[in-house]
C-alpha cells in the first residue's frame, strides 16, 4: 500500500468539499474492494475520504411505497432489517448472500453500486427492481446508472446518499456463487410490480449488469417459471474465463431466472 | 490403555499456544537491528535480462542494499539443487539446469527473483523494489507440459534438449505388451492430474542473522526439515560450513510438502545478512506464495488396463508427462518416478506393469511434493481405470476390485514395492457397510425426484509411507538416507525431554510423541516435552513429510527409550542392591523379581544423576540416550473411501452428500489426531477434485494467482464424514504404525470423480470438476445420446 491522507468527514457537504479539493481521492464506503487493490499497489489514491461517520447515510426506512436505504448501510444491516424483510424479502436476501460475515459487516450498498463490479449482487437488485439512486446532486434511475463494467453515471464529486427501492409484490434473487470469490458467477433478480416485470442479470455479461427483455416479455404473459421454460439467451456478450464458459453463463441465466421466478411466486 | 497413553484421544498440547495466538512463527521472531527484504520478481514467464539499474532504488529512503544475481555469482554462492538422481531409460542422468537464487541472464517463470532490496522497513523496501529498473527482452514461453517436448517448442535450458529432464521407465515393457495382446478387454483413459498451489496458512518466511564475532549464521525459516536445509545450504550452496550455520524452524503453520524444499529466498536472506551486517527478514505475501511456492501434481497421462473375460487384471500400461516447472526443486525428480510408478499396482494383484514418465521443463513455478506426492496421481490412475473397466464390463465396481485384491502378504509387486501387511477386503467391506451401499439405489431414485443425479464412487487406495529404508532409497537415486534420530533426556527429577529429528507443522507431535513416552515410561504425559526444529538442539534429523514421523520418527524414540530403560535398570539394580537381570520395569516402577522391593521412576532418575549408589567406573552417571532408526521397509497404509454426490442436472453443480472413509493405518497413537488428519486430507483431495486448479495461460502467466480465482475448499463444500478404521499392524517398525497424514488427499480425488462420472453417465470429466465442467460433460453426453438415437 502506498501512503495516502485519511479524511473522516461528518457531513455529506464536508465529504463533497474534500472530494473537490482532492481530485485523486477515493471515497471509502466499507473498502472491501478498494483496500485489497490498494494493498496490491494497483490503486494509489492520494487520499481516502471515509464516509463511515457521515450523518444521515445509515439505515433502512419505509417511505410511502418504497424502501429507502442509506448509502452507508452495511450488507448485514440491510439483510437483517425487519423493515426490509417485511417489505421486500427478495431484496433482503441479496446482501445476505454477499461474501462472508466480515464483508457483510463492513461492505455497504453505496460502495457496492458505486463500484459496479460486474459480478456484484446489488446492481442486479437495483436494476431488477427499478431502484432510484439518490446522490448529493440528483436522482438517477437504475436503468441509467449502470453504464458498464466498473462504470456508472456518477460524475466527479458526486456522492451516493440513498437508494430507493419501489416495493414489488413479487421479487426474488437467485445467485450461483463463484466458487473462489463468492461473487456472482451469475445472479438473476426478478420482480413484478403491477404490470412492470424486470429480469436483471449480474455476473454473466461482459459489460456488467443487464436486463433480459425476452424473458420480461415472456413473463408479462404470465409471471411463472413455466413461461421461461426452454428459454435461454445467446452466449455472445457473456463473460468467458477459467471458471465458466460464455455458453455456461448464458445457460445459467435461464436456469436461475426460472428458479428466481419460482421463488418469487412460491 | 491409560488416559494419556497410546490409543488415547488426548487433546493437543500445542493448541493452547496456537489458539491463543501465542505461537512463535518465523515472522514473530524479531532480532535487534532487523532489516526487511523485498524481492524484485520477473513479470515475464521467460525473458532475457538485458540490464538491471539499481541506482534509483539505492537512493530511496531507508535502503541499505540492492543486490542482484551478478553479485551473488561474484560471491560464489552456489545454485540450488535437486537431491534425487533419476536416470533415463537410456542410462543418461537427469538434465539438471542451473538454478541460481537470483536469476542471471534469463528469467524462467513469472515470479523468478532477479534482485533483492534490503531496507529499514518493509514499506521502504517495497517502494525501492518498484524503482529497480530491469530491462527485459521477453522471449516466447512454454507453459503446457503436453507441448513442452514438441518440435519447435521453446528451449528453456541448454542442458535439456526438447525440455526433457529425463525419460524414465519402470517394469517389463515386453511382458506387459504380451499381456495386453492376450487381453479380452482393454480400458483406456486420458487423464490430467491438475496442478495445485499448496497454500499453507503461514506463508514462507526467512530471517537470517550474521554474528561477525563468531563468523556464524543463524537462519529462522519455515521448514519441514531444518537439518536438510542446513545441509543443502552448507554443502551445495556453499553459504557457510555446517558448524557455522544454525537453522531454526520454529512454529510452522502448515507445509503440505511445500516447506520441505530449499528456496532462493532463505539463501538470499543469509547472504544479504552477512553482506549488510544486520539481520534480514523476508515474509512472503500471499501473491508471492502463489508465484514461488513449489506447486503440486501436474501430470498428463495416458493409461491402459488389460483384463481377461472375468475381470481379472492382466496388465497396466501408463505413459505420463510430468511438469517439473522452470527449475528442478529439491526432491522434484523423485515424485513422478519412485513415489508414483511404484504405487501403480494399487491394492491389486497385477502381473505386469509398465510405466514411462517423461519429466519436462516449462516456464512455470517449480513443481515438487505436495500432500501425497506421486501417490495421489498413481491412485487416481489406478482407481479411475478400475472403476471404468468395471462399468465397461458390466461388473459391479467393488466386485471387480475384490476379484483383483492382493490377499496374501508379503506381496511383491512388479514395480519394486513389497507390501508387508494389509487386508483390503476388510476395509472395503466395512466401508460398504458404513456407507449403506445397499440403500444407494433407493437414495438415487429419491434424488431423481428432486432433479438430482446421484452417483457413488469408490477409491480403494494404497500408499507407501514411513519413508524410507536408506539403502533402498539410495539405490534409487536419493542423495540422503531417510532414517530418523531421537534423543531422550531424562532430567534428575524424572521429567523427560525428547529431541526429535521429525518436525511438526500442524501434525501434533508434541502430543503424540509425549503419549508414547508417557505410556512407555509410565510417567505423566505432562512430564514430557518434545523438542524439535533447531539444528543446535537436535543433532540431525530428516524432517517430516511422506507420513513418516510416526513410523520412523517415533520408532527412533522407541529405540532410544529401550536404551533408557536398560540404563535405568542398571541404576535401579544398584539402588536396590539386586542383580540387573532381576529388575523389572512396569508402569513407572522398578521392582526386583520375587521381592517387594521397588523404586519409583523419579528416584531412579535422581540416582542416575547424583550417582551415589554406584561407582563411576562401573556405570556412567546420567540418563540420556540417542538413537538413529532406519526403517526396514516402507509402510503401506491403505483403505477404502466411498463418496456419494448429487449433481444438479440444470447447473452441473456437485454436492458431496456422503463420505465414508475406512483406513488401515496400523497402530493409532491418538485417534482424535488421526481423524483430524483424515478430515484435512479428504478436504484437500476434494479441493483437487472439485475446486482447485493452478491455471497458466499460454504465455506462462498464472491466471489463478489469488484466492479470488484459486478456489480453496471450504466447510460448505464438505459433508460430515463417516470414518472407520481397520487394523493390520505394520511389521516393519516396532510400533506397527503405518502413517495417516496423506491418505485422505490420496484417496479422495478418484472417489469424487468416480462418483460424478457414475452420476452423469459420462467418463469425460476433468479435475477440477467445477459446475461449468460437469455441465459441459452433461451437454456432450446429451449430444452424443441424441446422435445415437
Tab-separated table of C-alpha atoms in Angstrom, chain A residues 1-3 39-41 176 178-183 185 242-245 247-248 251-252 255-256 259, chain B residues 123 126-127 130 287 648 650-653 691 695 703-704 707-712 714 770-772 775:
chain	number	residue	atom	x	y	z
A	1	UNK	CA	0.000	0.000	0.000
A	2	UNK	CA	1.225	3.472	-0.800
A	3	UNK	CA	0.821	6.325	1.639
A	39	UNK	CA	-2.668	-3.316	-0.716
A	40	UNK	CA	-1.604	-4.845	-4.002
A	41	UNK	CA	-0.445	-1.375	-5.076
A	176	UNK	CA	-24.803	-19.050	-8.456
A	178	UNK	CA	-18.274	-18.126	-7.961
A	179	UNK	CA	-16.518	-20.976	-6.141
A	180	UNK	CA	-13.433	-18.947	-5.244
A	181	UNK	CA	-14.538	-15.363	-4.760
A	182	UNK	CA	-18.122	-15.880	-3.641
A	183	UNK	CA	-19.239	-13.154	-6.072
A	185	UNK	CA	-20.794	-16.229	-11.303
A	242	UNK	CA	-11.261	-20.190	-16.389
A	243	UNK	CA	-14.307	-20.606	-14.182
A	244	UNK	CA	-17.106	-20.702	-16.705
A	245	UNK	CA	-17.571	-20.536	-20.447
A	247	UNK	CA	-22.192	-20.796	-23.056
A	248	UNK	CA	-22.413	-21.942	-19.473
A	251	UNK	CA	-27.325	-21.286	-19.829
A	252	UNK	CA	-27.256	-20.340	-16.138
A	255	UNK	CA	-31.856	-21.697	-15.121
A	256	UNK	CA	-31.529	-19.018	-12.452
A	259	UNK	CA	-35.620	-20.511	-10.198
B	123	UNK	CA	7.398	-0.328	3.106
B	126	UNK	CA	8.822	-2.261	-1.351
B	127	UNK	CA	8.949	1.319	-2.561
B	130	UNK	CA	9.392	-0.602	-7.555
B	287	UNK	CA	0.597	-13.417	-4.057
B	648	UNK	CA	-27.709	-30.655	-10.185
B	650	UNK	CA	-29.504	-27.939	-14.570
B	651	UNK	CA	-26.327	-26.284	-13.329
B	652	UNK	CA	-23.797	-29.118	-13.201
B	653	UNK	CA	-23.103	-28.281	-9.582
B	691	UNK	CA	-12.289	-26.728	-6.898
B	695	UNK	CA	-4.022	-22.366	-14.455
B	703	UNK	CA	-4.262	-16.863	-14.199
B	704	UNK	CA	-5.366	-18.302	-10.861
B	707	UNK	CA	-7.907	-16.577	-3.694
B	708	UNK	CA	-10.332	-14.665	-5.906
B	709	UNK	CA	-9.549	-17.138	-8.683
B	710	UNK	CA	-7.978	-20.102	-6.920
B	711	UNK	CA	-10.738	-21.871	-5.110
B	712	UNK	CA	-9.844	-23.461	-1.780
B	714	UNK	CA	-14.500	-24.529	2.410
B	770	UNK	CA	-16.452	-27.384	-11.456
B	771	UNK	CA	-20.103	-26.880	-12.221
B	772	UNK	CA	-19.142	-25.486	-15.607
B	775	UNK	CA	-22.393	-29.178	-17.178
